Each structure stands twice: as C-alpha cells, then as structure tokens.
Short mmCIF file of C-alpha atoms and ligand atoms in Angstrom, two decimals:
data_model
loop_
_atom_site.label_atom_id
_atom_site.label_comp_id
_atom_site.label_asym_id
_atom_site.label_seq_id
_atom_site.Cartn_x
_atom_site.Cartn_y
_atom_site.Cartn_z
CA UNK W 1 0.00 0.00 0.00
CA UNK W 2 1.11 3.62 -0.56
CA UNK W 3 0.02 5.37 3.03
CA UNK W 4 0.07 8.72 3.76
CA UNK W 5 1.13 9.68 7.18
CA UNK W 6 0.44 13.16 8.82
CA UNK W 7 2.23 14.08 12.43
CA UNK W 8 3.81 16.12 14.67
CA UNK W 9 7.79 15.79 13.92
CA UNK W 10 8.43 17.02 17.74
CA UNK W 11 9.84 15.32 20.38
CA UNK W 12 5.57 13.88 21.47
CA UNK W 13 4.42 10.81 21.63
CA UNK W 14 2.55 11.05 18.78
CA UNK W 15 5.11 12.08 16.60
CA UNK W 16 7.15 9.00 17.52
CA UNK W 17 4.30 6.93 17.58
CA UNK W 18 3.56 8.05 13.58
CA UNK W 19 6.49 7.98 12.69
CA UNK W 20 7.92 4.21 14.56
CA UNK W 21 4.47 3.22 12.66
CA UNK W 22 5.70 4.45 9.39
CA UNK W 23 9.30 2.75 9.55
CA UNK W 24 8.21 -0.48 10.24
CA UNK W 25 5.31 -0.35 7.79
CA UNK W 26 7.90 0.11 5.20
CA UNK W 27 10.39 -2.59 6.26
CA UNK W 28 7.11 -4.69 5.65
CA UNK W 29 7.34 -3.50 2.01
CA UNK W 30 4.75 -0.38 2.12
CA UNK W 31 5.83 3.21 0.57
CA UNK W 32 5.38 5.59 3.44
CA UNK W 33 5.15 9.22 2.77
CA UNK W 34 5.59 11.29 5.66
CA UNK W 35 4.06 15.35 5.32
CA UNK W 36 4.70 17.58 8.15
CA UNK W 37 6.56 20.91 8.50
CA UNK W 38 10.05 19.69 9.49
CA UNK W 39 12.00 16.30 9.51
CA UNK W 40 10.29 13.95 12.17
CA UNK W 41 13.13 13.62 14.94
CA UNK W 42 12.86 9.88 14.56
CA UNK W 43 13.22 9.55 11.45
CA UNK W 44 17.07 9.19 11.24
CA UNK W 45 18.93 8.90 7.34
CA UNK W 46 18.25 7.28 4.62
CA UNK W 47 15.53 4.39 4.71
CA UNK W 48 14.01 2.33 1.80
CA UNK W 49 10.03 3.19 1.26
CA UNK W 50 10.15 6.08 3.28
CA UNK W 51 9.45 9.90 1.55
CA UNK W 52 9.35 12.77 3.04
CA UNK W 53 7.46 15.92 1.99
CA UNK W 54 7.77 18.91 3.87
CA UNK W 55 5.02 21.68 4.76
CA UNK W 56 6.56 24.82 4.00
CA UNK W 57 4.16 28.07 5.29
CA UNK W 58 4.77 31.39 3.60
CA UNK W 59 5.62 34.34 5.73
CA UNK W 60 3.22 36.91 4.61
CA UNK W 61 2.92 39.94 6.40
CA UNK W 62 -0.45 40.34 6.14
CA UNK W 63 -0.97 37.35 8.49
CA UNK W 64 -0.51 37.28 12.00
CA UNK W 65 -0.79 33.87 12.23
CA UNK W 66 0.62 31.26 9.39
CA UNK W 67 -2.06 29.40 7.96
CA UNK W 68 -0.29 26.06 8.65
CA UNK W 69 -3.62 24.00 7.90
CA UNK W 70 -4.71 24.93 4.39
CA UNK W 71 -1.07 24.81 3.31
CA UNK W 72 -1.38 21.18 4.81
CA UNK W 73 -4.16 20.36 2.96
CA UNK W 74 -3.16 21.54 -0.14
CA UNK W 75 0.26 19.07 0.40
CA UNK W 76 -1.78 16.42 1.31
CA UNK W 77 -4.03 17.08 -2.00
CA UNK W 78 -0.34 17.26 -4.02
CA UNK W 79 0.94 14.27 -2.24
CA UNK W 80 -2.39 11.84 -2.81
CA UNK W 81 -2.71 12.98 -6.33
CA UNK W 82 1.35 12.77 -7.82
CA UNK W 83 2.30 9.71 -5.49
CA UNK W 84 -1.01 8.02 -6.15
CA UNK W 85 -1.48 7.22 -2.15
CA UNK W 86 -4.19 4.52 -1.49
CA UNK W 87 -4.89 6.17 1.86
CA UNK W 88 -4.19 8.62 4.70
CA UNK W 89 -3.34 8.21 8.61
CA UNK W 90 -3.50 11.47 10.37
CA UNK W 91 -1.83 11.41 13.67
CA UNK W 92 -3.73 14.07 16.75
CA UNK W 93 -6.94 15.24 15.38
CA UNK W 94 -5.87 18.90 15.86
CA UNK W 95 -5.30 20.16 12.98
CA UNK W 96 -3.89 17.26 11.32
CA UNK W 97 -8.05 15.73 11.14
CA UNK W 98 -9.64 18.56 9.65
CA UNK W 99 -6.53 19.24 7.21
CA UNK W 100 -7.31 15.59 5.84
CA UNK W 101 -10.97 16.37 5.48
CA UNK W 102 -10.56 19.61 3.37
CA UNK W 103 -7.96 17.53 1.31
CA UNK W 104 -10.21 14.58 1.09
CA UNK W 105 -13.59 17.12 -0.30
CA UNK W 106 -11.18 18.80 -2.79
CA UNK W 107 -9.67 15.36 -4.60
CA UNK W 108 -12.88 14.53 -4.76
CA UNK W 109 -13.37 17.28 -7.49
CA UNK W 110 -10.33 15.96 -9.43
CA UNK W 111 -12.32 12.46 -9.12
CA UNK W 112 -10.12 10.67 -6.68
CA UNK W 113 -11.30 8.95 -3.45
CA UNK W 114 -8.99 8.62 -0.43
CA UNK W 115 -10.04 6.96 2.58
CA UNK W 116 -8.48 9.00 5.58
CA UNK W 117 -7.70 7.40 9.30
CA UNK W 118 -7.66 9.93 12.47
CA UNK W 119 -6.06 8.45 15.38
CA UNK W 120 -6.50 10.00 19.00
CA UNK W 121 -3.60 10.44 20.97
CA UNK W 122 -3.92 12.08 24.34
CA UNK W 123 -4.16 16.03 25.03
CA UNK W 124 -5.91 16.49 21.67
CA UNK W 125 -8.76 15.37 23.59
CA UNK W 126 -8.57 15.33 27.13
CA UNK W 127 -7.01 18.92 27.35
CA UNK W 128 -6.89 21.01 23.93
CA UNK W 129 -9.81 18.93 23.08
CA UNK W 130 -11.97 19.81 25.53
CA UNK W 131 -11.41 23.72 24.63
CA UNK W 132 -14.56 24.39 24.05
CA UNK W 133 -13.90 26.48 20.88
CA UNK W 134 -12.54 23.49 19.47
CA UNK W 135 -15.31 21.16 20.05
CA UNK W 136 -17.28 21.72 16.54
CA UNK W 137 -14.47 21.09 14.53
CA UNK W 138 -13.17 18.30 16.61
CA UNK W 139 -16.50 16.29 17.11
CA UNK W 140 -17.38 16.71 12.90
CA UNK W 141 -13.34 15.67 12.02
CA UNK W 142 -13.88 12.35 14.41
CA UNK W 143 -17.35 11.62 12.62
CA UNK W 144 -16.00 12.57 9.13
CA UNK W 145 -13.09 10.04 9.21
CA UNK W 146 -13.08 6.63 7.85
CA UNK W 147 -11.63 5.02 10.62
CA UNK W 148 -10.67 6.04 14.32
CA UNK W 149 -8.64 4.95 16.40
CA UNK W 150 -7.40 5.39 20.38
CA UNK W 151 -4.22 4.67 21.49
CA UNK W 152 -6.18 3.16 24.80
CA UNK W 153 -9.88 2.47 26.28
CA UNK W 154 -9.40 5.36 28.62
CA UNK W 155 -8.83 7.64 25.92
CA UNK W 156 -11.87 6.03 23.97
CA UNK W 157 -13.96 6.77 27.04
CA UNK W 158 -12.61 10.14 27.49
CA UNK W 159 -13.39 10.89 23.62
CA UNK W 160 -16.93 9.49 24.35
CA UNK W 161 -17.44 11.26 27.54
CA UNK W 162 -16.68 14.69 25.28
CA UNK W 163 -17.70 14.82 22.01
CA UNK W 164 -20.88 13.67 20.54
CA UNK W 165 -19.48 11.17 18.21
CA UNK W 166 -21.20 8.66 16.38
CA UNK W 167 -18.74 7.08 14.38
CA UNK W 168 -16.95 3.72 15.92
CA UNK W 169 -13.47 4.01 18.01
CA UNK W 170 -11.12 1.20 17.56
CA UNK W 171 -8.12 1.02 20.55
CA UNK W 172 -5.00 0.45 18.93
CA UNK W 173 -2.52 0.72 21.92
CA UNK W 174 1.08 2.52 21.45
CA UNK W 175 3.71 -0.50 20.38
CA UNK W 176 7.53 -0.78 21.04
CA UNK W 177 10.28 -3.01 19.35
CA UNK W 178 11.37 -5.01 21.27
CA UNK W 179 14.76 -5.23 19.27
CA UNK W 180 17.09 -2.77 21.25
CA UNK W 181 18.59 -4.98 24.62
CA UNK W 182 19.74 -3.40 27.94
CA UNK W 183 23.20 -4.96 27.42
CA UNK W 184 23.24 -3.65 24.11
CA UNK W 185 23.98 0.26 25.53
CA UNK W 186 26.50 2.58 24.64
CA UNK W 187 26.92 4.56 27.93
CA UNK W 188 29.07 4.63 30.81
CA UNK W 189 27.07 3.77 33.69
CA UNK W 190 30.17 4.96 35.83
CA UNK W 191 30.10 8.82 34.54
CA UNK W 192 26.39 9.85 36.27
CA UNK W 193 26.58 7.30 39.42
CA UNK W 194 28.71 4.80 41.62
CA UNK W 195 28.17 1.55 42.16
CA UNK W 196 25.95 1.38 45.66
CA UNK W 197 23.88 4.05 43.56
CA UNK W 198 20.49 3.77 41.66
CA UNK W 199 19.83 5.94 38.84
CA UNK W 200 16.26 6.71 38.59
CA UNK W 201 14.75 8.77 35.11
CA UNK W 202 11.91 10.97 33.83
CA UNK W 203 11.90 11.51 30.05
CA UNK W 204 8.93 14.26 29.10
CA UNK W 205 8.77 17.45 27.64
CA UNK W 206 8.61 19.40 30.98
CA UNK W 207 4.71 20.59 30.40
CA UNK W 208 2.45 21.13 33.69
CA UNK W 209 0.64 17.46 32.68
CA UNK W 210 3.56 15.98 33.27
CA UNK W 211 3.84 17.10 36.94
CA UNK W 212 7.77 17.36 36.53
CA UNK W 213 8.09 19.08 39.84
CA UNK W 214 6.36 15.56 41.42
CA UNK W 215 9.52 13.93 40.39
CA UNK W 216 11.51 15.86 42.58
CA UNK W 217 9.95 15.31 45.35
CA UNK W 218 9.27 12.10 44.97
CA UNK W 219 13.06 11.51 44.89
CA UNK W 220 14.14 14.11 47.51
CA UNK W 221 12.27 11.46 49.65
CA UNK W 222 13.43 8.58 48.37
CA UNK W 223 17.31 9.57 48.69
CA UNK W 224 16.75 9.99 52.39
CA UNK W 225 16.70 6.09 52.24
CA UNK W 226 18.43 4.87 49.09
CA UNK W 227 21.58 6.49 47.38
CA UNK W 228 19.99 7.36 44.01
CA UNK W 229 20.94 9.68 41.01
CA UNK W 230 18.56 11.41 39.18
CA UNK W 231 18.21 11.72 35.06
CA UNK W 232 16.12 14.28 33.15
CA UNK W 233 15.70 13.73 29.66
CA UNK W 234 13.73 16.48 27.50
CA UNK W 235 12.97 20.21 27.78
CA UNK W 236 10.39 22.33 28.23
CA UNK W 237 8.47 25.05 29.51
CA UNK W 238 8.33 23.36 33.65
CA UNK W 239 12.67 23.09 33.33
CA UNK W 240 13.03 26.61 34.88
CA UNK W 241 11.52 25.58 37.82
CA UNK W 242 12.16 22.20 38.20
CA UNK W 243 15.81 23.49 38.43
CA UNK W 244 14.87 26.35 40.65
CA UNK W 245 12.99 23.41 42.99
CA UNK W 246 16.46 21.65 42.82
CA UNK W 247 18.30 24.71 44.65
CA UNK W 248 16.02 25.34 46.91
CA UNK W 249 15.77 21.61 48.06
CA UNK W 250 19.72 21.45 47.48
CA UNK W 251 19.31 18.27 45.41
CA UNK W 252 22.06 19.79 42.57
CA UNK W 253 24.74 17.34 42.97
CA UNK W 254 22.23 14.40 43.02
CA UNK W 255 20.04 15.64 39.65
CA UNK W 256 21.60 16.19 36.06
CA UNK W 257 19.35 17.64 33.34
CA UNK W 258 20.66 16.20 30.07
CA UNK W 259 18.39 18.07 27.62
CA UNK W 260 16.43 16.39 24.73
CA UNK W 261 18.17 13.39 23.38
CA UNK W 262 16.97 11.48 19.80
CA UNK W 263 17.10 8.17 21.21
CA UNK W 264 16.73 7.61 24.78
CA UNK W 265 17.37 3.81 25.03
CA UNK W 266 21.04 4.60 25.97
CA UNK W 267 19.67 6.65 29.66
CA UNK W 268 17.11 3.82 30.11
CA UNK W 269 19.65 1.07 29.77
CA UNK W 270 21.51 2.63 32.76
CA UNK W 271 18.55 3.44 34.57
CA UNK W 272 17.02 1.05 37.54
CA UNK W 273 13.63 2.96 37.31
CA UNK W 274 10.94 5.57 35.75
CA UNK W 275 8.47 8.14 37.17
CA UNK W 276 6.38 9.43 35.62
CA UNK W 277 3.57 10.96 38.07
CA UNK W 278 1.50 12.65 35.16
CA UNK W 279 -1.99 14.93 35.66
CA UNK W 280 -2.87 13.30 32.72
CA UNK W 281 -1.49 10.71 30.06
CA UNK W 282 -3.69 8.74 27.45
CA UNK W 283 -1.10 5.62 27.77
CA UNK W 284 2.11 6.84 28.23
CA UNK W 285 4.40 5.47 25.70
CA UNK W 286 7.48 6.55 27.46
CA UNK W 287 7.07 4.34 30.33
CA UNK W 288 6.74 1.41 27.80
CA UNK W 289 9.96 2.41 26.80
CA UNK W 290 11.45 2.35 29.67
CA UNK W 291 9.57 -1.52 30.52
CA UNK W 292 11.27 -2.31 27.29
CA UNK W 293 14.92 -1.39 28.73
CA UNK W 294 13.52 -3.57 31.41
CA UNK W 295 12.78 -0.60 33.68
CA UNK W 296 10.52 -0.71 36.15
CA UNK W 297 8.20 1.97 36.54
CA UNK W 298 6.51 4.26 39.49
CA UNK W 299 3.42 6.32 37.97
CA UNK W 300 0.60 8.10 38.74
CA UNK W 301 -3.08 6.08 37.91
CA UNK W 302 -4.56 8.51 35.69
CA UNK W 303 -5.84 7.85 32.19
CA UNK W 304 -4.11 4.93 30.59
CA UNK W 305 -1.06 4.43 32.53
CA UNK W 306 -2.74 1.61 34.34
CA UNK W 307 -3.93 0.03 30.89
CA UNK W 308 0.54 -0.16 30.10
CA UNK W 309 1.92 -0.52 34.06
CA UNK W 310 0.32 -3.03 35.96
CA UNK W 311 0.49 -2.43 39.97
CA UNK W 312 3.01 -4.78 41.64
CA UNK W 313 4.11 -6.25 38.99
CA UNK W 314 5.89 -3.93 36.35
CA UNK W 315 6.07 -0.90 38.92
CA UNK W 316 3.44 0.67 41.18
CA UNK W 317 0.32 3.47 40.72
CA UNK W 318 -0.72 6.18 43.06
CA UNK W 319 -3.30 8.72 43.24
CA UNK W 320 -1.92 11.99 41.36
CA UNK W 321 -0.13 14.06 43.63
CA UNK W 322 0.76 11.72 46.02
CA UNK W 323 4.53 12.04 45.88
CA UNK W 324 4.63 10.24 49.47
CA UNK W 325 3.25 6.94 48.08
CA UNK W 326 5.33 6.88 44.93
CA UNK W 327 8.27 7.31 47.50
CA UNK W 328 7.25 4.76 49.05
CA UNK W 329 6.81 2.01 46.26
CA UNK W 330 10.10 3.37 44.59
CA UNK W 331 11.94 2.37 47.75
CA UNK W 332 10.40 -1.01 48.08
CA UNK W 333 11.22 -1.39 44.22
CA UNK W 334 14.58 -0.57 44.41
CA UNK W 335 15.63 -2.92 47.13
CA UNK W 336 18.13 -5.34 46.46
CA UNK W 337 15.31 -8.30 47.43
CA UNK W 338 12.86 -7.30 44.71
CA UNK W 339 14.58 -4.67 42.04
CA UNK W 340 15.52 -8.11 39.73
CA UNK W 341 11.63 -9.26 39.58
CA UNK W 342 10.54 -5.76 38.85
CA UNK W 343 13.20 -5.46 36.00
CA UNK W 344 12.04 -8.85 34.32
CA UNK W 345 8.50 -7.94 35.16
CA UNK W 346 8.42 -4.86 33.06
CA UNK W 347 10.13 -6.42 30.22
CA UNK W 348 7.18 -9.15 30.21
CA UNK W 349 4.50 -6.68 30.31
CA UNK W 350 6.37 -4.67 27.44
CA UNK W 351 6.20 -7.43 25.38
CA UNK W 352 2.34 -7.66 25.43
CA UNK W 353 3.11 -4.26 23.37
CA UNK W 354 5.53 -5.44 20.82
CA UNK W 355 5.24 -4.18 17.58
CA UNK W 356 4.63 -7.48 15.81
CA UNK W 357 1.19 -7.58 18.15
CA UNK W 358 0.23 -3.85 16.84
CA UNK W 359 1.21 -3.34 13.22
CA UNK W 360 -1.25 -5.98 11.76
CA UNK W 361 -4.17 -4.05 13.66
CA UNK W 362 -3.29 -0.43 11.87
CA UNK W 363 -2.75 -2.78 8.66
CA UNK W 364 -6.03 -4.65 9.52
CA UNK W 365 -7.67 -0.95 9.58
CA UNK W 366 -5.77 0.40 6.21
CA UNK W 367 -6.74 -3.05 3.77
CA UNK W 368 -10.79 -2.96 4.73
CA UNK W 369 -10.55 0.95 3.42
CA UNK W 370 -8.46 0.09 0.50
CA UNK W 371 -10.50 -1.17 -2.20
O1 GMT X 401 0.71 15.30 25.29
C1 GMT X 401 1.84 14.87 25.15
O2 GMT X 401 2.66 14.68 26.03
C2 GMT X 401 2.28 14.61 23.78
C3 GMT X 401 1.26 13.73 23.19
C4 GMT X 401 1.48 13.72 21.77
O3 GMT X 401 0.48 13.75 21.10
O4 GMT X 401 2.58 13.73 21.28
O5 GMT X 401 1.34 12.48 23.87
C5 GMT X 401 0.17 11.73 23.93
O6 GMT X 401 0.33 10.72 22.96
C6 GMT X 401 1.24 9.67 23.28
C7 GMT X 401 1.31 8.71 22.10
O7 GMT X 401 0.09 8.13 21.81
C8 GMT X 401 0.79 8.98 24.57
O8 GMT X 401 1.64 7.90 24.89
C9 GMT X 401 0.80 10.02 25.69
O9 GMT X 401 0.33 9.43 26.87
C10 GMT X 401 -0.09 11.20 25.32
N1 GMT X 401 0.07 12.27 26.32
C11 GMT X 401 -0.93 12.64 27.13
O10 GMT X 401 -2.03 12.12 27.13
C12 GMT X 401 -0.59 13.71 28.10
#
C-alpha cells in the first residue's frame, strides 16, 4: 500500500508513535510518505520506502498567524494525487483531522477517493480537546473520518465522555520493538553514578501534565533512604523551575538535566527505574519504553497508565499528587530483594506491546478501506 502519514515531527508521543508506525510499515514492504513541516526527529537517514514531503508556510505579512492547515491540505491534495497514495493516517486530530478532510472534499473534485484514518492520541482530547472552541471542529473531524482509532480504552472513554461522536473508536494501543537490549547500551554507567547508587529517570517534555516538579519530590524522599541519582531527559516550559525546585531543596549534585536526546534507550539502559507521576497521560508510551529497557516503573493512575503498568508487577500506581506513596513504592522497588523481579517484570509486560502484536491491527484498519 502507498500510506500517507500526517504528524507532529516534535519530540511527542505522537510524533514518535507516527512515525515508529511508518518505519516499520515500510520494512514490511509499504511506501510511506511522511508530510509535516520539518524532519520527524525519529526519522534518522536514509531508509528504503520512506518519503518525506515537507510543509513549508509562507511568511506573509499580512498574516498574524501562518495558515499552517490549508497549506497542509493543499500538500496532502499534491501528495495523494502525484504519489497516487491509497490512503491517509492522520496522527492528533488537531489540525492534522480537519486538514485531511478539506484535502479529502477537494480530490474529490479531481475524481479521486482517499479513505483518511484519524487516530486520537492524548491532550488532543482530554485537554486542547476539551477547549470548548474546538469542540465543533473536533467532534465533525472524528465523525467525518473513515476510521478512528485510540491509542487506549481510557482515551476512547474520554473521547466518548466529550464529544458527541457517532462514528466507531477502535483502541489500537502505542507499540515498542522489542529489538534494542539493555546490554546492548552505549553509555558509561560509571560517569552519572557509583556503584551502591540507583539511577532513577523521567523523560517528558517538561509541560504542567507531566507534573515534573512531582519527580523531585518524589526523589528528595526517596534519597533519604536509598543512594539514588537522578536523570532528566527532554525540555520544556516546567525546566526553569524544576531546576529552581532543585536549589532550593539542594538536590544539585544528586540531579543532572541532560536536555532532549533522539534516542533515549542509551539513559534507560543505565537506569534502575521511571516516574512518571503525570496529571494526565492517554497511555504513556514513554514508560513502555522504559519496561522495554527492562525498567521498572513508578506512575501516577490517571488515564491509561494503568492500561501499560500493571500495579506490583511492572512498577506501582498512586493517586496523582501523592509524591509520598510513589516514594514509598520506589523504595520497596529498588531494594536489592525485589529490584531483579521488577526489571524482568516490566520487560514481560512490554512485550504484550511489541510491535509485531500492533502493526497488523493499523494494517487490519488500512486493507478494509483500500478497495
Ligand atoms: O501530550 C503529550 O505529552 C504529547 C502527546 C502527543 O500527542 O505527542 O502524547 C500523547 O500521545 C502519546 C502517544 O500516543 C501517549 O503515549 C501520551 O500518553 C499522550 N500524552 C498525554 O495524554 C498527556
């Protein structure tokens, strides 16, 4: 098949999501053509099947703000029509859904039919969703697709809960190859902590969801037991503070900030466990990349998090918020007696997310559309 895939090239979930969904589709021998408005961090060099065209919005000073969407749609129109696509996946309904739409309405005048697939990933709905100046366009883009998908049933429930929508949700859950081993990292363990020390990590982009400053205190607790290092990996608009929290707790020499990094498997290899204490997260791929490294994970229980880490088993969950019973769970998890089970643990319940489980279900979802 010749797929069309529409994303976010940042550093989100989604944006991986897309565009780990995209690379594997075309190891399996699709063309994958990629349209977004720079190169999609994980995309890397050179790769067979995979095209990328880029978005390019003129700067004209009669506009305050860029019209990013209808120069989307017209790419996607350009795209479908001169690289013959069979179909479309748009990646976060907002605007990427309604973009497809407008492009779907106009190749119908040049008498070509493309089936287009929306999938739901997380703040489009349960935060910038929920805006209610949003809500028309939203709720009409979810009916108007072909095919919809959530990355979990929360987020189905959540999109139910909100938007009047008629049209049928599929769950396809975020997927992980399980390819990359623990012992196969490039990174000196030695350089961020000594031996009788645990290295615990949070990998977001530092927005208020992800309750950064949570982390902190979750581990200014824990250290009072356990020698620990802490790893940040991403940036964002919480970093200021989190640092400023850092001084004023006089945690410096325990916490490095290493910035955004392209591929984070190297930090997780090194890394005995994950928090990730979120207001919000539809699944939380970045904890089943840490299960993957066969890191264990301490999280907060909203959303989908409990759909990817099971409680006692792959990590722990706590309300949101409360910091003293993630402390608590991290310290049991990081004891010598149990850290082993929870390591193997989490690399068991990652597998129930490999991508070999997931890709046949998108696939499954692209062939019934494709005549
Ligand atoms: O909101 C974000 O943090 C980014 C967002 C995105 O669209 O890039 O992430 C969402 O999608 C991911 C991939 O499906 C999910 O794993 C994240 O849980 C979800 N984030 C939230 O719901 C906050």
């Amino acid at each position: 098949m010749k797929i069309g895939i529409v994303l976010y090239p940042t550093f989100g979930g989604s944006g991986v999501v897309a565009t780990e969904l995209g690379k594997a589709l075309a190891k399996k021998g699709h063309e994958i053509h990629f349209i977004t408005y720079s190169q999609p961090v994980r995309l890397g060099g050179f790769t067979e099947n995979v095209f990328y065209h880029e978005v390019s919005v003129s700067d004209y000073p009669l506009f305050d703000f860029q019209p990013y969407e209808t120069e989307l749609a017209s790419k996607m129109v350009d795209v479908v029509k001169y690289e013959n696509l069979d179909i479309i996946h748009v990646h976060y309904a907002i605007p990427h859904a309604s973009a497809a739409f407008m492009a779907k309405q106009i190749l119908k005048t040049h008498g070509i039919s493309i089936p287009y697939v929306t999938t739901l990933h997380g703040t489009d709905i349960t935060l910038v969703g929920r805006e209610p100046s949003f809500e028309p366009v939203i709720t009409f883009c979810i009916n108007a697709s072909d095919a919809v998908t959530a990355v979990s049933q929360s987020l189905k429930e959540d999109t139910l809960k909100h938007f009047n929508v008629q049209n049928e949700i599929s769950v396809v859950p975020n997927f992980i190859s399980l390819e990359k081993k623990r012992s196969d990292a490039n990174i000196n363990r030695g350089m961020y902590a000594s031996d009788d020390e645990r290295i615990i990590c949070h990998i977001s982009n530092f927005r208020k969801v992800k309750r950064v400053e949570d982390v902190i205190r979750v581990f200014a607790l824990t250290i009072e037991k356990v020698p620990a290092k802490l790893l940040f990996v991403g940036d964002g608009p919480e970093r200021y503070n989190c640092e400023q929290l850092c001084r004023e707790l006089s945690l410096c020499e325990h916490i490095l900030f290493l910035g955004k990094i392209r591929d984070t498997s190297d930090v997780l290899a090194i890394s005995d466990a994950f928090l990730l204490p979120s207001q919000t997260e539809s699944f939380g791929l970045v904890a089943l990349e840490a299960m993957s490294m066969g890191v264990p994970v301490v999280s907060s229980n909203s959303g989908g998090i409990p759909e990817v880490n099971k409680h006692g088993f792959s990590g722990f969950l706590s309300d949101v918020g409360d910091v003293q019973d993630m402390s608590k769970n991290l310290i049991h998890m990081l004891s010598n007696d149990y850290l082993e089970i929870f390591r193997s643990n989490a690399l068991r319940q990652a597998g129930a997310f490999s991508i070999e489980k997931v890709l046949p279900m998108y696939e499954d979802i692209y062939s019934k559309l494709v005549k």
